[in-house]
Short mmCIF file of C-alpha atoms and ligand atoms in Angstrom, two decimals:
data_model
loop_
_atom_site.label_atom_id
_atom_site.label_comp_id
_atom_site.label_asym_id
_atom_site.label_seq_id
_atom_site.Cartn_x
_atom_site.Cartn_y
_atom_site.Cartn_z
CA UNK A 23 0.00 0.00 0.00
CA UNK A 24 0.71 3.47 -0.93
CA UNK A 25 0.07 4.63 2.46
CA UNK A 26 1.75 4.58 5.88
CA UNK A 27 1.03 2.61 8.14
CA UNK A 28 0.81 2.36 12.14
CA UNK A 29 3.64 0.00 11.65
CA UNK A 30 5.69 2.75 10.03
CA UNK A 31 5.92 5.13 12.96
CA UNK A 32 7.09 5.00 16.60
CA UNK A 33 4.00 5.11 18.90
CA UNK A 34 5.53 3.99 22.35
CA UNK A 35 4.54 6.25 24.81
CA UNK A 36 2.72 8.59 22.59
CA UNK A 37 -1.00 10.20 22.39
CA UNK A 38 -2.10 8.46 19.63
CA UNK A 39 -5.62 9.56 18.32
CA UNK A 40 -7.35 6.59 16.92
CA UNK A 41 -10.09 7.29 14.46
CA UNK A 42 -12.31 4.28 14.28
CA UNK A 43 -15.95 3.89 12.66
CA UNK A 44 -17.46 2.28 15.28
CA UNK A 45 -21.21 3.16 13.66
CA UNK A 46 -22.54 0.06 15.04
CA UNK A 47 -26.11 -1.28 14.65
CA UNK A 48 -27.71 0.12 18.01
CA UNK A 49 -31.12 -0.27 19.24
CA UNK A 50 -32.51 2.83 20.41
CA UNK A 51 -34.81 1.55 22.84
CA UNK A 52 -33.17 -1.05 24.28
CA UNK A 53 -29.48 -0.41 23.88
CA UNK A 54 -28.73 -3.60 22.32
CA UNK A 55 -25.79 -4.11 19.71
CA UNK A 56 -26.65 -6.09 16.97
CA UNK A 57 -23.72 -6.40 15.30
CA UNK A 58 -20.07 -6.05 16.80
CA UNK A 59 -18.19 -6.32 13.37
CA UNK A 60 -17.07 -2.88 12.94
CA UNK A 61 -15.70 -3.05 16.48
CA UNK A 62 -13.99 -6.41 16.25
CA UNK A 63 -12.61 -4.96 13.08
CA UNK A 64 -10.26 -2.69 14.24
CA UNK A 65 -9.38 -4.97 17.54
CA UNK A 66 -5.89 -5.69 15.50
CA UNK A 67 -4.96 -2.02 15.35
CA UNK A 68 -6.07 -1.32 18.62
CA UNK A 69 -3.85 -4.42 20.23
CA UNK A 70 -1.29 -3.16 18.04
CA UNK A 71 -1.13 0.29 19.98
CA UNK A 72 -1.58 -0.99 23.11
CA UNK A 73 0.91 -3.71 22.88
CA UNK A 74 3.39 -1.11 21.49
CA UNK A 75 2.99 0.84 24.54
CA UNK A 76 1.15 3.66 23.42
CA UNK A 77 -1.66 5.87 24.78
CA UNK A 78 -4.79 5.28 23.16
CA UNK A 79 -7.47 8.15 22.56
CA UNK A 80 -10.23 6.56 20.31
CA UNK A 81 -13.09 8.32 18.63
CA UNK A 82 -15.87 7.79 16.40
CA UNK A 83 -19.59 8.56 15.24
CA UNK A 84 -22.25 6.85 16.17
CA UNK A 85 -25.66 7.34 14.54
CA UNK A 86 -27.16 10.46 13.30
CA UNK A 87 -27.47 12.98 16.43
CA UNK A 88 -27.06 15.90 14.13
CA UNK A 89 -24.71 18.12 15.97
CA UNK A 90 -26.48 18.12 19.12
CA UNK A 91 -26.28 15.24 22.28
CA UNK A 92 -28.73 12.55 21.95
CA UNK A 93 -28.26 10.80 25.34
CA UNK A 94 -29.24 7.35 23.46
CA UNK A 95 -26.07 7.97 21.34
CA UNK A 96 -23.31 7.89 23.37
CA UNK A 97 -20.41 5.99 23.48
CA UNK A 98 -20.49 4.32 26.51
CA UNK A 99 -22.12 1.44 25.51
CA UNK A 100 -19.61 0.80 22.96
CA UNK A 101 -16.58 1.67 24.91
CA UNK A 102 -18.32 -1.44 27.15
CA UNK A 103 -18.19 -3.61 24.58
CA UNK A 104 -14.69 -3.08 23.61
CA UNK A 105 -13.13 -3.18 26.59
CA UNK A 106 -15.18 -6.77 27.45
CA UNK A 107 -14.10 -7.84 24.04
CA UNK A 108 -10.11 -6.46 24.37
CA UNK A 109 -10.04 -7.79 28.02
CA UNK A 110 -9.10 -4.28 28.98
CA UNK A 111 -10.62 -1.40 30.67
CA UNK A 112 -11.80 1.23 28.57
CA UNK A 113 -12.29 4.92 30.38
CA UNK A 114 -14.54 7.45 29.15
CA UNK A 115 -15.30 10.84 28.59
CA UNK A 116 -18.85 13.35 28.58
CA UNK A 117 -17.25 15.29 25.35
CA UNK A 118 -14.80 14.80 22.58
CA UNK A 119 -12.98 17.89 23.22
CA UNK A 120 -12.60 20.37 26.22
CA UNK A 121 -10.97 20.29 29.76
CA UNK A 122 -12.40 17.16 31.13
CA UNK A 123 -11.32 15.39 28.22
CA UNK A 124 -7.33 17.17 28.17
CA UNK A 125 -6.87 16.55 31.84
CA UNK A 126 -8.16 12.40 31.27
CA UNK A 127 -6.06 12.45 28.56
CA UNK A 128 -3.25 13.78 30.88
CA UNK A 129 -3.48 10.97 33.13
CA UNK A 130 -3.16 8.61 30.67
CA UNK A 131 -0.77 5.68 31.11
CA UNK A 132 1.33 3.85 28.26
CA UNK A 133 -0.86 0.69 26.86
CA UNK A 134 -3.98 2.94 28.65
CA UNK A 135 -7.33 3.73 26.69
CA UNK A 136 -9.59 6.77 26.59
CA UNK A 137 -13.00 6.57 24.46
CA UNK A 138 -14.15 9.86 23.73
CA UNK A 139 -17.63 10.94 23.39
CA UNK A 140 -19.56 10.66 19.97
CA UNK A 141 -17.81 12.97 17.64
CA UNK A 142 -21.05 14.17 15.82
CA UNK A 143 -22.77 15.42 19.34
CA UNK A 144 -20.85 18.82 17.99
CA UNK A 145 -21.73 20.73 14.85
CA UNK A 146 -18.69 21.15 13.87
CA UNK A 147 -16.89 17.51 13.17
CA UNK A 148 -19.36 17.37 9.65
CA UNK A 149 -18.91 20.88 9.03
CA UNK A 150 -15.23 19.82 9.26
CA UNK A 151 -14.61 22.93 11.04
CA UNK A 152 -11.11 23.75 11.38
CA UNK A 153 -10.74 25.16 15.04
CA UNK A 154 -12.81 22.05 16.12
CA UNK A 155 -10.04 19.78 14.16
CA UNK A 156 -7.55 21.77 16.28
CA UNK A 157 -8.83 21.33 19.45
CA UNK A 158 -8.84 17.25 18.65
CA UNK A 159 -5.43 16.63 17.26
CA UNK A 160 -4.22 19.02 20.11
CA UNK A 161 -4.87 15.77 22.49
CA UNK A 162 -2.28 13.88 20.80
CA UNK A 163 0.52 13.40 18.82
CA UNK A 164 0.07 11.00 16.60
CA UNK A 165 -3.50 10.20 14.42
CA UNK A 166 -4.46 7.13 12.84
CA UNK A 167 -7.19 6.35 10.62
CA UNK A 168 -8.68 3.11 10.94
CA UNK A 169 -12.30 4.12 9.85
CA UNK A 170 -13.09 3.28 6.20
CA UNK A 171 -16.42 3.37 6.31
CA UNK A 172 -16.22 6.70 7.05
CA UNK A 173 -13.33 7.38 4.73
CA UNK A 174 -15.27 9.08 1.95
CA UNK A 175 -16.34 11.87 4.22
CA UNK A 176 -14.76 15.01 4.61
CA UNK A 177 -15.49 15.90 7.86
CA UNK A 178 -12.94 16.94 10.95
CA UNK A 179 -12.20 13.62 12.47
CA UNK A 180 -11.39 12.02 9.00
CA UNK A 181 -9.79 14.96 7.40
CA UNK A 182 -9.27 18.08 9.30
CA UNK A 183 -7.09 16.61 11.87
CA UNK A 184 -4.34 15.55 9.59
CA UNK A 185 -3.55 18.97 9.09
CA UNK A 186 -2.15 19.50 12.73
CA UNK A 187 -0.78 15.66 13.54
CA UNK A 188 1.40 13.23 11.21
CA UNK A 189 -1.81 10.93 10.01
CA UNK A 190 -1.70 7.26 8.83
CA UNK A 191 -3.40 4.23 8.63
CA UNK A 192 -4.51 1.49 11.15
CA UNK A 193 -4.70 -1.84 9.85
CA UNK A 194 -8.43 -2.55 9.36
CA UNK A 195 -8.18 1.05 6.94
CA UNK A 196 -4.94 -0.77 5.21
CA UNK A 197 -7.07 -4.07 4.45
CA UNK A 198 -9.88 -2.55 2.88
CA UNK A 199 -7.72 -0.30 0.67
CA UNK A 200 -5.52 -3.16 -0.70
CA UNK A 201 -8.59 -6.06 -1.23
CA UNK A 202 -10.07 -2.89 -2.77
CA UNK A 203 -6.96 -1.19 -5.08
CA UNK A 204 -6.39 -5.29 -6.27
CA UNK A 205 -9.80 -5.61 -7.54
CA UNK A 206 -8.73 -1.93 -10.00
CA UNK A 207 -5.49 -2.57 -10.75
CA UNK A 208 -4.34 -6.14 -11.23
CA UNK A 209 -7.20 -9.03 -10.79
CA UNK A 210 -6.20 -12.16 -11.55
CA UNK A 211 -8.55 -13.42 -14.05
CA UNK A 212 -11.51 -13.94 -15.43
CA UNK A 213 -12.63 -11.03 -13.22
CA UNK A 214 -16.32 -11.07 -12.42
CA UNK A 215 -18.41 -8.18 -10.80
CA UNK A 216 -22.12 -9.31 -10.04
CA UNK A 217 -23.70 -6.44 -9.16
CA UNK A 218 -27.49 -5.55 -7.67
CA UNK A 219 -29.23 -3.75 -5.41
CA UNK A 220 -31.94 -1.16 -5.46
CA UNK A 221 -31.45 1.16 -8.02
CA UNK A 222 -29.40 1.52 -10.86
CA UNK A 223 -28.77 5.62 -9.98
CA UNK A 224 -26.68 4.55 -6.83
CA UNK A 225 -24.51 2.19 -8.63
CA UNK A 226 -24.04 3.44 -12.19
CA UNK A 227 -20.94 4.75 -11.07
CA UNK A 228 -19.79 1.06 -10.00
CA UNK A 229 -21.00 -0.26 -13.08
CA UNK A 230 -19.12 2.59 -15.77
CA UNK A 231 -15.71 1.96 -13.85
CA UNK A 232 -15.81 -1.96 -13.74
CA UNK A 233 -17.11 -2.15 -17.18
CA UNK A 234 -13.32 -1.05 -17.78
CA UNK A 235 -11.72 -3.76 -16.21
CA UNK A 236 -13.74 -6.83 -15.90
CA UNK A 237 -14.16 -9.74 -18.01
CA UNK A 238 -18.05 -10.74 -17.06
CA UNK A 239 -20.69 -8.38 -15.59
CA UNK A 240 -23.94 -9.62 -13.92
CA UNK A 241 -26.48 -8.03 -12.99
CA UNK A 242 -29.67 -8.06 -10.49
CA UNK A 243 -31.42 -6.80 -8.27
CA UNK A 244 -34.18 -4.08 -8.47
CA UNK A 245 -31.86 -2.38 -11.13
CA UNK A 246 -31.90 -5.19 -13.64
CA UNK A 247 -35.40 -4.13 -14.32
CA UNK A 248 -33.95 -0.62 -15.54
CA UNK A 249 -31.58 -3.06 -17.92
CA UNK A 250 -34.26 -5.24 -18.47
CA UNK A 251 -36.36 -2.25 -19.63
CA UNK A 252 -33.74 -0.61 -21.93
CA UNK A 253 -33.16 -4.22 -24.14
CA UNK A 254 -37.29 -3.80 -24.51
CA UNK A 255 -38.93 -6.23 -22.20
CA UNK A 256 -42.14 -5.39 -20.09
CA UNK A 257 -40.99 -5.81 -16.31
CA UNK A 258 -44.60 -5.21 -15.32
CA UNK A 259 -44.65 -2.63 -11.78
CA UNK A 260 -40.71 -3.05 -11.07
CA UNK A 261 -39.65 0.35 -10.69
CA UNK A 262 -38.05 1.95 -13.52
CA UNK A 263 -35.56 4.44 -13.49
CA UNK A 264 -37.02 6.51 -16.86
CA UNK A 265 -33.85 9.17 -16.90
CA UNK A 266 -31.33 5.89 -16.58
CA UNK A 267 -32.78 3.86 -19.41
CA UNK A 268 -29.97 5.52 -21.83
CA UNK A 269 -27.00 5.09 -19.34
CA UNK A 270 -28.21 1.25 -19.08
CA UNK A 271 -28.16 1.06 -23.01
CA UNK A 272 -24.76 3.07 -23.26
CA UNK A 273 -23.72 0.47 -21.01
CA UNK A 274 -24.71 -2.75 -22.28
CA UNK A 275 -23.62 -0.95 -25.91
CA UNK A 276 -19.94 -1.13 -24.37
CA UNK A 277 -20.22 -4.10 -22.89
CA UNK A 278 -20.32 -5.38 -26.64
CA UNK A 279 -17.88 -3.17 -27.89
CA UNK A 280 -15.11 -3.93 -25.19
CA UNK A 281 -15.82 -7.87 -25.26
CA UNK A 282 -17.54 -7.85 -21.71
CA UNK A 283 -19.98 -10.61 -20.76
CA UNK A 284 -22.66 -8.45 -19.75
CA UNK A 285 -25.46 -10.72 -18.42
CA UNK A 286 -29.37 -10.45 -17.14
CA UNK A 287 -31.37 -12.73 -15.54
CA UNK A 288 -33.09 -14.70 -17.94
CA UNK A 289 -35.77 -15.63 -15.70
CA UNK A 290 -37.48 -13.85 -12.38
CA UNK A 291 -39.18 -14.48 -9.40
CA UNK A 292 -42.26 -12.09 -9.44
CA UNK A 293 -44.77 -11.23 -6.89
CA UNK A 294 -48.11 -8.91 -6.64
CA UNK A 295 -47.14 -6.95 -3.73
CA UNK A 296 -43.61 -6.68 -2.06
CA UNK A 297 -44.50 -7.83 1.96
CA UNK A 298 -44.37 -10.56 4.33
CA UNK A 299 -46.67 -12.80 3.16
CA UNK A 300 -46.38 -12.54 -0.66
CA UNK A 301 -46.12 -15.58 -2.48
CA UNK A 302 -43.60 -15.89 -5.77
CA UNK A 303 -44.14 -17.28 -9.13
CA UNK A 304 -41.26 -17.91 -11.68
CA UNK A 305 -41.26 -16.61 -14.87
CA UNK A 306 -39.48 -16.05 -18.22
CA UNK A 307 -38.42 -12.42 -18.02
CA UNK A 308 -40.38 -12.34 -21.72
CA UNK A 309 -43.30 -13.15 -19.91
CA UNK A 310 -43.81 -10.54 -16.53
CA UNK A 311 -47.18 -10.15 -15.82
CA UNK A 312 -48.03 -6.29 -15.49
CA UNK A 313 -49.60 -6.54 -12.35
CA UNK A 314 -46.50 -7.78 -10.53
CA UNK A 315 -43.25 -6.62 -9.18
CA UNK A 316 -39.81 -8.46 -9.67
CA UNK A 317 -38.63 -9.61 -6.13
CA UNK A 318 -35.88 -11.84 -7.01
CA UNK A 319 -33.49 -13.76 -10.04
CA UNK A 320 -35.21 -16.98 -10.92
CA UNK A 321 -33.34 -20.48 -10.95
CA UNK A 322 -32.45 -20.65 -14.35
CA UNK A 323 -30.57 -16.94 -14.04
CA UNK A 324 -28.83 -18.57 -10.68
CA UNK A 325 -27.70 -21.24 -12.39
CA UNK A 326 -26.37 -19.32 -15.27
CA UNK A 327 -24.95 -16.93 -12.77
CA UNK A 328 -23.15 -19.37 -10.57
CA UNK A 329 -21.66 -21.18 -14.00
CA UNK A 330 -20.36 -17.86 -14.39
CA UNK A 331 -18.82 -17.20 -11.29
CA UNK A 332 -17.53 -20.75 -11.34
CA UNK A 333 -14.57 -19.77 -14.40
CA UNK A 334 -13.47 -16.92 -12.39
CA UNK A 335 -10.56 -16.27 -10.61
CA UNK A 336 -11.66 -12.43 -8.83
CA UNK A 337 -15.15 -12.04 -7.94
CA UNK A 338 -16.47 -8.53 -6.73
CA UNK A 339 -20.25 -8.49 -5.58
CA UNK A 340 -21.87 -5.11 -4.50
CA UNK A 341 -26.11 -5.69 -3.96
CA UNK A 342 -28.46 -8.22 -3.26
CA UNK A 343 -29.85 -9.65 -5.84
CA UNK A 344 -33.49 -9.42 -4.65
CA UNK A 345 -35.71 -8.35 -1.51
CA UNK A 346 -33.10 -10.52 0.56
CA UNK A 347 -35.01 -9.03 3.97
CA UNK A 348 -37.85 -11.28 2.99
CA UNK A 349 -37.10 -14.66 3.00
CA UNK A 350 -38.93 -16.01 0.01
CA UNK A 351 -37.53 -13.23 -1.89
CA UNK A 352 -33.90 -13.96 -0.67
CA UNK A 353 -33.37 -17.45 -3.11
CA UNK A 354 -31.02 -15.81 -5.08
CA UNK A 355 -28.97 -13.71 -2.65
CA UNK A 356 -28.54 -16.97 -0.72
CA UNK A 357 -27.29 -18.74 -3.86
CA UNK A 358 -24.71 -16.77 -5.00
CA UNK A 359 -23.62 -16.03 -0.96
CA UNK A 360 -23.48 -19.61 -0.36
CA UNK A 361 -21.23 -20.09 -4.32
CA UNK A 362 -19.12 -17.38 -3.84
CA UNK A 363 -18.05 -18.79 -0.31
CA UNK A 364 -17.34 -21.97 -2.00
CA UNK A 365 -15.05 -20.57 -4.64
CA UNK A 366 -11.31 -20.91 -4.46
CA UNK A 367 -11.14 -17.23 -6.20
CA UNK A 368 -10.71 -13.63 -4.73
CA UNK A 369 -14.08 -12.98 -3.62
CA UNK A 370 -14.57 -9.44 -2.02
CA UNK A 371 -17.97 -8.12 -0.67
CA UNK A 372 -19.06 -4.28 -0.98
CA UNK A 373 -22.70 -2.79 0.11
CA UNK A 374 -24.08 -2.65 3.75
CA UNK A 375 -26.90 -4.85 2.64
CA UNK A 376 -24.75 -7.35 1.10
CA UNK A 377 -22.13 -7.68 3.51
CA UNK A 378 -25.21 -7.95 5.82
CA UNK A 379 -26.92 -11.02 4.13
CA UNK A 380 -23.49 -12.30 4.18
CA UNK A 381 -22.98 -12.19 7.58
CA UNK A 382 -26.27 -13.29 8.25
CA UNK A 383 -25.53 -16.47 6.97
CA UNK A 384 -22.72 -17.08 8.89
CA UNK A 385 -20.60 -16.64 5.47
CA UNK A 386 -18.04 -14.01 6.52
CA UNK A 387 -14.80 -15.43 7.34
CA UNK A 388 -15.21 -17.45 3.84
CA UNK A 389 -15.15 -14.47 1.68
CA UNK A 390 -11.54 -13.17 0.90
CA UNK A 391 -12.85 -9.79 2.01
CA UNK A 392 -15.96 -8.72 3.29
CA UNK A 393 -15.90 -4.47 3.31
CA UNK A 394 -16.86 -2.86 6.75
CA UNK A 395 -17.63 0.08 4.20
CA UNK A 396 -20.99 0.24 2.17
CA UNK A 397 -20.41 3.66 0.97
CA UNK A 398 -17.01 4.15 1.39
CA UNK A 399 -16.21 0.70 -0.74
CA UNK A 400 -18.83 2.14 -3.53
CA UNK A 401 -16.52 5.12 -3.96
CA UNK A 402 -13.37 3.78 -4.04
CA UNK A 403 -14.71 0.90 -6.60
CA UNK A 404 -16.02 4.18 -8.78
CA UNK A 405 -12.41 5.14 -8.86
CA UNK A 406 -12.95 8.39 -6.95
CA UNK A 407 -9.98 9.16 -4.10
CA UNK A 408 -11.35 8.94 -0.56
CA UNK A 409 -10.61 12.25 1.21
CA UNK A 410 -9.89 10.60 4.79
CA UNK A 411 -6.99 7.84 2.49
CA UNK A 412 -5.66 11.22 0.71
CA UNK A 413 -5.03 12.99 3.69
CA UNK A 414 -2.73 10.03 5.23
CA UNK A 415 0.96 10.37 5.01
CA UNK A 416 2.42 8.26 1.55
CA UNK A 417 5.20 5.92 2.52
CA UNK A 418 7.70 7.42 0.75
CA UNK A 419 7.22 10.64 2.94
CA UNK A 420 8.95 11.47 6.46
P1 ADP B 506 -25.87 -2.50 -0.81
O1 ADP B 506 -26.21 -1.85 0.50
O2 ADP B 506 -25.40 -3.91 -0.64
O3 ADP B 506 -24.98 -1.67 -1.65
P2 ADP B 506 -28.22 -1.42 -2.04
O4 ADP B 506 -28.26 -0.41 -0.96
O5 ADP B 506 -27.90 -0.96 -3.41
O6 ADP B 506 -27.23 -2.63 -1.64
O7 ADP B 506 -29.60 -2.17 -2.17
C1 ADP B 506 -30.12 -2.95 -1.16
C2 ADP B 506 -31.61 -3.00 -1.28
O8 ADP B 506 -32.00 -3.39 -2.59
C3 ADP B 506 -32.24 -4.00 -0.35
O9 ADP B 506 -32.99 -3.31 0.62
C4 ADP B 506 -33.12 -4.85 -1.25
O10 ADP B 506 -34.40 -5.13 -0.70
C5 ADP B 506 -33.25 -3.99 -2.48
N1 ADP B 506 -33.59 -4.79 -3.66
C6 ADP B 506 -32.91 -5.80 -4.20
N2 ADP B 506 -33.58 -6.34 -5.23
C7 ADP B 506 -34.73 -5.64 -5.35
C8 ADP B 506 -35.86 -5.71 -6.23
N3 ADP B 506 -35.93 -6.62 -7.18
N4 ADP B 506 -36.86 -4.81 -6.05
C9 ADP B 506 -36.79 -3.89 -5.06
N5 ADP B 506 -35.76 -3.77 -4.21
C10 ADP B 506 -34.73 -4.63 -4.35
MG1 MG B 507 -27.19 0.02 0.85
#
């Protein structure tokens, strides 16, 4: 990687402030953490620091309080959960900045940790206000970045900061970047992207950069009825994104013109309303009935699909190929989950909803690389830069 690393610097005995996305699934009612990924994520740079002796001030977001404090938002909770999964006490803080926070800080041992208080409580960490990046990096003297999923926003804690404190990355941020930079720049081949998902208008970026590089394309999803759509088949009430309908057929015209296997489902599971209790019927995607909705691929597209993904050597999969949440809609996000675990290829996992079907199934730790990053992932894959990975000291600088 391009990037330094934690591994690259001296941290004994220094204030080292540890950005980490710890935006974990909390319920707001009952406190409950549904998911501890994100936080068991960045357990190896965290170990690093304290193993190295160093003095560990971590923040992160958590939810959506909008600049004001939303007492079912702070960090406590998570601060408990880390320290019972680290084996280590974990002290807090009311704020993210200010005198409580300096003199805690102050008193901070070597291989000690601080959690600070949710960063987005104040106005100012989105607004990437500068004074407000000041008064954080002014707690320590080192900062590392180990939160890609927040990585494509430009906001104090991801970006500001690195002006006032040397700034690299922690190891979870140094995983995602290189599963992510091998998928653009060398892929061992056939390279296959399956890609779904609501709507064509959030991914059309994904699709325009990987039509580049890869060697097959699938898609499904809700946006396959755009693509469906655009090659002239009635896809009955699936919604349609009218104003994409000529990006879909500039895409599937360079699909043909660059030699990419650009591939629909041939058949779909349909339903007449989208809810709990709907029942499916399969049919040839010639043949939609107008009254109904697409809600999944059928078995025949699976099957092609999987044969597919079967020849390749790099597999990228951003979006679920149907209404995953409901079960009888999920057949073909379970299928190409439970292939793609199977595979001895590459296999790396973008999209919240995806990585959270895959998890779901207990699938996880047989992907090569499962992103802790919806958005941030989508991003990178569109070959923009992330601001919070530009920021970060390159290796080759002192
Ligand atoms: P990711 O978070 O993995 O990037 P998206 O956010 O693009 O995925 O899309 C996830 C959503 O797409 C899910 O909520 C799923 O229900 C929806 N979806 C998938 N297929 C369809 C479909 N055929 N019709 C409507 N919604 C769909
Ligand atoms: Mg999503």
């Amino acid at each position: 990687m391009q990037k330094k690393t934690v591994a690259d610097i001296e941290v004994r005995g220094k204030r080292v402030l540890l950005r980490v996305d710890f935006n974990v699934p909390l319920d707001f009612y009952t406190g409950v953490i549904s998911d501890d990924t994100r936080i068991r994520a960045s357990l190896p740079t965290i170990g690093y620091l304290i193993g190295h002796k160093a003095r560990v001030i971590l923040c992160s977001h958590l939810g959506r309080p909008k600049g004001k404090i939303v007492e079912e938002l702070r960090m406590f909770p998570i601060a408990k959960l880390l320290s019972s999964l680290i084996g280590l006490p974990v002290n807090t803080a009311h704020d993210c900045i200010g005198e409580e926070v300096q003199s805690k800080v102050e008193t901070l041992k070597e291989g000690e940790m601080l959690f600070l208080e949710n960063l987005r409580f104040h106005p100012e960490e989105e607004a990437n206000d500068s004074h407000f990046a000041q008064e954080l990096a002014s707690l320590a003297d080192i900062y590392v970045n180990d939160a890609f999923g927040t990585a494509h926003r430009t906001h104090a804690s991801t970006v500001g900061v690195a002006k006032y404190l040397p700034a690299v990355a922690g190891f979870l941020m140094e995983k995602e970047l290189e599963a992510m930079d091998n998928l653009l720049d060398d892929p061992e081949r056939p390279f296959a992207c399956t890609i779904g998902g609501a709507k064509v208008s959030d991914k059309i970026g994904l699709i325009q950069n990987m039509l580049k590089r890869v060697d097959i394309l699938l898609i499904g999803g809700g946006m396959a009825a755009t693509f469906l759509k655009a090659k002239g088949y009635e896809v009955g009430r699936s919604l349609i994104e009218e104003d994409k309908l000529n990006l879909a057929k500039q895409s599937l015209a360079l699909a043909k013109e660059w030699r990419v296997s650009l591939l629909l489902p041939t058949d779909v599971a349909v339903a007449e309303e989208i809810g709990a209790e709907a029942s499916t019927r399969i049919v040839p995607i010639t043949n939609i009935p107008p009254s109904s909705y697409i809600v999944d691929i059928g078995p025949q597209s699976i099957k092609l699909f999987l044969g597919e993904l079967g020849k390749c050597r790099t597999i990228m999969w951003n979006g679920p190929m149907g209404v995953y949440e409901i079960s009888q809609f999920a057949q073909g996000t379970r299928a190409l989950a439970n292939c793609l675990s199977t595979l001895n290829a590459t296999t790396v996992i973008g999209g919240g909803s995806t990585a959270e079907a895959v998890q779901e199934m207990g699938l996880t730790d047989k992907m090569t690389h499962v992103s802790t990053g919806g958005g941030a992932s989508l991003r990178f894959l569109e070959g923009a830069t992330l601001p919070g990975v530009q920021v970060l000291l390159d290796k080759a600088e002192s």
